[in-house]
mmCIF file of C-alpha atoms in Angstrom:
data_model
loop_
_atom_site.group_PDB
_atom_site.id
_atom_site.type_symbol
_atom_site.label_atom_id
_atom_site.label_comp_id
_atom_site.label_asym_id
_atom_site.label_seq_id
_atom_site.Cartn_x
_atom_site.Cartn_y
_atom_site.Cartn_z
ATOM 1 C CA MET O 267 0.000 0.000 0.000
ATOM 2 C CA SER O 268 1.135 3.540 -0.722
ATOM 3 C CA MET O 269 2.240 5.893 2.028
ATOM 4 C CA MET O 270 0.667 9.317 1.590
ATOM 5 C CA ALA O 271 0.809 12.440 3.747
ATOM 6 C CA ARG O 272 -2.181 14.623 4.572
ATOM 7 C CA PHE O 273 -2.340 17.905 6.461
ATOM 8 C CA VAL O 274 -5.485 19.452 7.947
ATOM 9 C CA ALA O 275 -5.828 22.944 9.422
ATOM 10 C CA ILE O 276 -7.973 23.193 12.551
ATOM 11 C CA SER O 277 -8.684 25.852 15.145
ATOM 12 C CA ALA O 278 -6.710 26.078 18.365
ATOM 13 C CA ASP O 279 -9.902 25.122 20.236
ATOM 14 C CA GLN O 280 -10.303 22.002 18.104
ATOM 15 C CA LEU O 281 -6.709 21.023 18.812
ATOM 16 C CA ALA O 282 -7.278 21.483 22.535
ATOM 17 C CA ALA O 283 -10.341 19.204 22.346
ATOM 18 C CA ILE O 284 -8.354 16.533 20.485
ATOM 19 C CA LYS O 285 -5.561 16.720 23.044
ATOM 20 C CA ASP O 286 -8.172 16.100 25.755
ATOM 21 C CA ALA O 287 -9.491 13.073 23.795
ATOM 22 C CA PRO O 288 -6.635 11.775 21.594
ATOM 23 C CA GLU O 289 -8.724 8.822 20.423
ATOM 24 C CA ARG O 290 -10.740 11.274 18.307
ATOM 25 C CA VAL O 291 -7.836 12.506 16.185
ATOM 26 C CA GLY O 292 -8.514 9.966 13.412
ATOM 27 C CA SER O 293 -11.852 11.556 12.614
ATOM 28 C CA VAL O 294 -10.050 14.700 11.429
ATOM 29 C CA PHE O 295 -8.816 12.725 8.413
ATOM 30 C CA ALA O 296 -11.901 10.557 7.861
ATOM 31 C CA LEU O 297 -15.058 10.764 5.816
ATOM 32 C CA ASP O 298 -17.238 13.747 6.798
ATOM 33 C CA ALA O 299 -14.265 15.441 8.442
ATOM 34 C CA GLY O 300 -16.375 18.575 8.811
ATOM 35 C CA ARG O 301 -17.589 16.871 12.013
ATOM 36 C CA PRO O 302 -14.122 16.398 13.539
ATOM 37 C CA PHE O 303 -15.199 15.000 16.908
ATOM 38 C CA GLU O 304 -17.614 12.340 15.729
ATOM 39 C CA ASP O 305 -16.921 8.842 17.051
ATOM 40 C CA PRO O 306 -14.195 7.436 14.714
ATOM 41 C CA ALA O 307 -15.798 3.984 14.847
ATOM 42 C CA HIS O 308 -19.011 5.433 13.418
ATOM 43 C CA VAL O 309 -17.055 7.223 10.690
ATOM 44 C CA ARG O 310 -15.272 3.995 9.691
ATOM 45 C CA GLU O 311 -18.522 2.040 9.664
ATOM 46 C CA ARG O 312 -20.193 4.597 7.399
ATOM 47 C CA LEU O 313 -17.202 4.518 5.062
ATOM 48 C CA ARG O 314 -17.354 0.712 4.838
ATOM 49 C CA PHE O 315 -21.064 0.907 4.033
ATOM 50 C CA GLN O 316 -20.452 3.455 1.269
ATOM 51 C CA THR O 317 -17.402 1.703 -0.200
ATOM 52 C CA PRO O 318 -19.171 0.005 -3.181
ATOM 53 C CA ARG O 319 -20.771 3.264 -4.306
ATOM 54 C CA LEU O 320 -17.605 5.305 -3.855
ATOM 55 C CA VAL O 321 -15.430 2.824 -5.765
ATOM 56 C CA ALA O 322 -18.021 2.644 -8.549
ATOM 57 C CA ASP O 323 -18.036 6.456 -8.739
ATOM 58 C CA MET O 324 -14.266 6.429 -9.082
ATOM 59 C CA LEU O 325 -14.298 3.812 -11.849
ATOM 60 C CA ARG O 326 -16.985 5.589 -13.866
ATOM 61 C CA ARG O 327 -14.659 8.553 -14.327
ATOM 62 C CA LEU O 328 -12.122 6.328 -16.107
ATOM 63 C CA PRO O 329 -11.983 5.663 -19.872
ATOM 64 C CA PRO O 330 -13.860 2.435 -20.744
ATOM 65 C CA GLU O 331 -10.757 0.346 -21.451
ATOM 66 C CA VAL O 332 -9.029 1.469 -18.263
ATOM 67 C CA ARG O 333 -12.220 1.002 -16.253
ATOM 68 C CA GLU O 334 -12.632 -2.592 -17.422
ATOM 69 C CA HIS O 335 -9.008 -3.466 -16.686
ATOM 70 C CA THR O 336 -9.208 -1.870 -13.224
ATOM 71 C CA ARG O 337 -12.538 -3.556 -12.491
ATOM 72 C CA ARG O 338 -11.016 -6.974 -13.097
ATOM 73 C CA GLN O 339 -7.912 -6.184 -11.052
ATOM 74 C CA LEU O 340 -10.089 -5.146 -8.110
ATOM 75 C CA GLY O 341 -12.251 -8.266 -8.347
ATOM 76 C CA LEU O 342 -15.495 -6.386 -9.064
ATOM 77 C CA ASN O 343 -18.427 -7.753 -11.055
ATOM 78 C CA GLU O 344 -19.882 -6.062 -14.134
ATOM 79 C CA GLU O 345 -22.126 -3.912 -11.923
ATOM 80 C CA LEU O 346 -18.934 -2.664 -10.214
ATOM 81 C CA ARG O 347 -19.838 -4.443 -6.986
ATOM 82 C CA PRO O 348 -17.276 -6.394 -4.899
ATOM 83 C CA GLY O 349 -17.029 -10.084 -5.785
ATOM 84 C CA PRO O 350 -15.683 -13.080 -3.815
ATOM 85 C CA GLY O 351 -12.078 -12.346 -4.787
ATOM 86 C CA SER O 352 -12.059 -8.621 -4.092
ATOM 87 C CA ASN O 353 -9.542 -7.023 -1.733
ATOM 88 C CA SER O 354 -11.693 -5.328 0.924
ATOM 89 C CA ALA O 355 -8.780 -3.412 2.458
ATOM 90 C CA LEU O 356 -7.765 -1.943 -0.906
ATOM 91 C CA LEU O 357 -11.374 -1.098 -1.780
ATOM 92 C CA LEU O 358 -11.768 0.685 1.559
ATOM 93 C CA GLN O 359 -8.643 2.739 0.882
ATOM 94 C CA LEU O 360 -9.875 3.697 -2.599
ATOM 95 C CA ALA O 361 -13.265 4.601 -1.148
ATOM 96 C CA GLN O 362 -11.669 6.895 1.415
ATOM 97 C CA HIS O 363 -9.775 8.817 -1.255
ATOM 98 C CA GLU O 364 -12.872 9.069 -3.450
ATOM 99 C CA ALA O 365 -14.874 10.341 -0.482
ATOM 100 C CA ALA O 366 -12.227 12.989 0.151
ATOM 101 C CA ARG O 367 -12.382 14.030 -3.507
ATOM 102 C CA GLN O 368 -16.145 14.316 -3.435
ATOM 103 C CA ARG O 369 -16.308 16.410 -0.282
ATOM 104 C CA ALA O 370 -16.537 20.133 -0.792
ATOM 105 C CA VAL O 371 -13.028 21.382 -0.092
ATOM 106 C CA PRO O 372 -13.003 24.136 2.557
ATOM 107 C CA PRO O 373 -11.244 27.296 1.318
ATOM 108 C CA PRO O 374 -7.783 28.232 2.621
ATOM 109 C CA GLY O 375 -8.082 29.565 6.153
ATOM 110 C CA ALA O 376 -11.257 27.612 6.946
ATOM 111 C CA ASP O 377 -11.195 24.903 9.600
ATOM 112 C CA GLY O 378 -10.867 21.588 7.785
ATOM 113 C CA HIS O 379 -8.872 23.031 4.879
ATOM 114 C CA SER O 380 -6.461 20.299 3.886
ATOM 115 C CA VAL O 381 -3.724 19.361 1.464
ATOM 116 C CA SER O 382 -2.401 15.958 0.418
ATOM 117 C CA LEU O 383 1.179 15.497 -0.746
ATOM 118 C CA GLU O 384 0.322 11.969 -1.910
ATOM 119 C CA LYS O 385 3.633 10.081 -2.250
ATOM 120 C CA ALA O 386 5.758 13.227 -2.642
ATOM 121 C CA TRP O 387 6.082 13.801 1.112
ATOM 122 C CA HIS O 388 9.413 12.040 1.735
ATOM 123 C CA GLY O 389 11.129 13.508 -1.304
ATOM 124 C CA LEU O 390 10.024 16.998 -0.308
ATOM 125 C CA HIS O 391 11.170 16.424 3.274
ATOM 126 C CA TYR O 392 14.578 15.342 1.972
ATOM 127 C CA LEU O 393 14.899 18.419 -0.255
ATOM 128 C CA LEU O 394 13.951 20.723 2.619
ATOM 129 C CA CYS O 395 16.413 19.408 5.195
ATOM 130 C CA GLY O 396 18.707 16.774 3.613
ATOM 131 C CA ALA O 397 17.628 14.088 6.091
ATOM 132 C CA LEU O 398 15.556 10.915 5.854
ATOM 133 C CA GLU O 399 14.012 11.319 9.318
ATOM 134 C CA PRO O 400 12.517 14.336 11.136
ATOM 135 C CA ALA O 401 15.143 16.977 11.885
ATOM 136 C CA PRO O 402 15.318 20.086 14.099
ATOM 137 C CA GLY O 403 14.080 23.401 12.790
ATOM 138 C CA PRO O 404 11.104 24.365 10.614
ATOM 139 C CA PHE O 405 12.467 22.795 7.420
ATOM 140 C CA GLY O 406 13.040 19.461 9.156
ATOM 141 C CA GLN O 407 9.621 19.543 10.834
ATOM 142 C CA ALA O 408 7.294 20.910 8.133
ATOM 143 C CA VAL O 409 6.549 17.557 6.483
ATOM 144 C CA PHE O 410 7.662 14.871 8.880
ATOM 145 C CA GLY O 411 7.638 16.503 12.315
ATOM 146 C CA GLY O 412 5.191 17.569 14.985
ATOM 147 C CA THR O 413 4.032 16.086 18.290
ATOM 148 C CA GLN O 414 2.536 12.604 18.118
ATOM 149 C CA ILE O 415 -1.036 12.139 19.293
ATOM 150 C CA GLY O 416 -3.421 9.209 19.468
ATOM 151 C CA LYS O 417 -3.076 5.672 18.181
ATOM 152 C CA ASP O 418 -1.273 4.368 15.108
ATOM 153 C CA GLN O 419 -3.150 5.537 12.008
ATOM 154 C CA GLY O 420 -1.452 3.052 9.663
ATOM 155 C CA TYR O 421 2.124 4.338 9.519
ATOM 156 C CA GLY O 422 2.411 5.811 12.983
ATOM 157 C CA PRO O 423 0.289 8.204 15.043
ATOM 158 C CA ALA O 424 -1.002 11.534 13.779
ATOM 159 C CA ARG O 425 1.096 14.586 14.648
ATOM 160 C CA TYR O 426 0.151 18.167 15.418
ATOM 161 C CA PHE O 427 1.619 21.667 15.309
ATOM 162 C CA GLN O 428 0.494 24.476 17.594
ATOM 163 C CA PRO O 429 -0.400 27.798 15.881
ATOM 164 C CA ALA O 430 2.968 29.288 16.889
ATOM 165 C CA GLN O 431 4.774 26.376 15.238
ATOM 166 C CA VAL O 432 2.593 26.738 12.141
ATOM 167 C CA ALA O 433 3.617 30.401 11.936
ATOM 168 C CA GLU O 434 7.307 29.495 12.185
ATOM 169 C CA ILE O 435 7.037 26.839 9.460
ATOM 170 C CA ALA O 436 5.016 29.153 7.202
ATOM 171 C CA ALA O 437 7.658 31.854 7.515
ATOM 172 C CA ALA O 438 10.435 29.395 6.634
ATOM 173 C CA LEU O 439 8.585 27.914 3.654
ATOM 174 C CA GLY O 440 7.839 31.427 2.426
ATOM 175 C CA THR O 441 11.544 32.272 2.146
ATOM 176 C CA PRO O 442 12.059 34.049 -1.210
ATOM 177 C CA GLY O 443 13.747 31.838 -3.794
ATOM 178 C CA LEU O 444 13.255 28.623 -1.817
ATOM 179 C CA ALA O 445 11.628 26.778 -4.735
ATOM 180 C CA LYS O 446 14.699 27.493 -6.862
ATOM 181 C CA THR O 447 16.972 26.254 -4.059
ATOM 182 C CA LEU O 448 15.007 23.013 -3.693
ATOM 183 C CA ARG O 449 15.068 22.455 -7.438
ATOM 184 C CA ALA O 450 18.863 22.757 -7.417
ATOM 185 C CA ARG O 451 19.140 20.267 -4.517
ATOM 186 C CA PHE O 452 17.256 17.546 -6.377
ATOM 187 C CA ASP O 453 19.554 14.588 -7.135
ATOM 188 C CA ALA O 454 17.647 11.623 -8.535
ATOM 189 C CA ALA O 455 20.565 9.190 -8.309
ATOM 190 C CA ALA O 456 21.379 10.066 -4.695
ATOM 191 C CA MET O 457 17.743 9.932 -3.604
ATOM 192 C CA THR O 458 17.289 6.534 -5.228
ATOM 193 C CA ARG O 459 20.475 5.259 -3.589
ATOM 194 C CA LEU O 460 19.379 6.492 -0.162
ATOM 195 C CA GLY O 461 15.936 4.923 -0.513
ATOM 196 C CA VAL O 462 13.936 8.148 -0.318
ATOM 197 C CA TYR O 463 10.305 7.029 -0.649
ATOM 198 C CA PRO O 464 8.814 5.917 -3.018
ATOM 199 C CA GLY O 465 12.249 4.570 -3.913
ATOM 200 C CA THR O 466 13.017 5.341 -7.571
ATOM 201 C CA TRP O 467 13.473 8.878 -8.863
ATOM 202 C CA ASP O 468 13.538 10.428 -12.336
ATOM 203 C CA ALA O 469 15.598 13.542 -12.962
ATOM 204 C CA ALA O 470 12.954 15.568 -14.802
ATOM 205 C CA GLU O 471 9.363 14.625 -13.987
ATOM 206 C CA ASP O 472 9.942 13.916 -10.299
ATOM 207 C CA ARG O 473 11.764 17.187 -9.687
ATOM 208 C CA ASP O 474 8.778 19.131 -11.022
ATOM 209 C CA TRP O 475 6.431 16.904 -8.990
ATOM 210 C CA LEU O 476 8.252 17.768 -5.752
ATOM 211 C CA ILE O 477 8.335 21.488 -6.504
ATOM 212 C CA THR O 478 4.578 21.426 -7.102
ATOM 213 C CA ALA O 479 4.131 19.613 -3.773
ATOM 214 C CA PHE O 480 6.323 22.221 -2.070
ATOM 215 C CA ARG O 481 4.201 25.096 -3.381
ATOM 216 C CA GLU O 482 0.983 23.404 -2.254
ATOM 217 C CA LEU O 483 2.360 22.795 1.236
ATOM 218 C CA ARG O 484 3.815 26.325 1.473
ATOM 219 C CA ASP O 485 0.485 27.901 0.516
ATOM 220 C CA PHE O 486 -1.348 25.634 2.960
ATOM 221 C CA TYR O 487 0.853 26.650 5.896
ATOM 222 C CA ILE O 488 0.683 30.333 4.978
ATOM 223 C CA ALA O 489 -3.125 30.210 4.889
ATOM 224 C CA ALA O 490 -3.188 28.425 8.259
ATOM 225 C CA ARG O 491 -0.832 31.009 9.758
ATOM 226 C CA LYS O 492 -3.023 33.883 8.575
ATOM 227 C CA ALA O 493 -6.032 32.199 10.193
ATOM 228 C CA GLY O 494 -4.172 31.498 13.454
ATOM 229 C CA GLN O 495 -4.751 27.764 13.031
ATOM 230 C CA ALA O 496 -3.097 24.605 14.240
ATOM 231 C CA VAL O 497 -2.209 21.780 11.834
ATOM 232 C CA VAL O 498 -2.672 18.024 12.205
ATOM 233 C CA THR O 499 -0.894 15.645 9.843
ATOM 234 C CA VAL O 500 -0.741 11.913 9.201
ATOM 235 C CA ILE O 501 1.044 9.385 6.989
ATOM 236 C CA GLU O 502 -1.555 6.896 5.772
#
């Protein structure tokens, strides 16, 4: 399964409530995240119930040939319903991403505004700080840092940043000329050798992919700073 990073901006009051009840942090990233303190078990159950419809919605957007090939790979019948050989865990993951796509995306600065770096998170972290693991300072914390909270969400617990930390990271990511600096640091051969996720890097397309991810994350943090928000993030 892929490892993807998501970041959600929430109010300082919402963060305080999550810190009082860490078991609720998963609902920030789940279906219907506009209700961030709903029982996570109820959220997961609703997602499982909606999985067939959500996966079918996803497949219907694909070209016919691609849709048919994907349908067979997923073990779905001709009505796009799960069959005996379907992978329920994979279908649930696809349903979650389709649900996130279908939700109305809150505007920058609104509670619940989020950004996903997909699989670009580790490469961007490496470009920012030159390390494979979290490192001190705003560049080493922006992607892969923060204070852990709650249970394992798949690839470790969620992590959070207080509004003051968000402001510090936003200021660092807003450094003039930083995108050009990161572009110059990109070394596909070295990143492949070091095992920077997802593992194999191309000198042209992947560099542009990471710079796009950087700009999305920079703009996200800047919007959260302007709104005085906290940030919660997870690798899933």
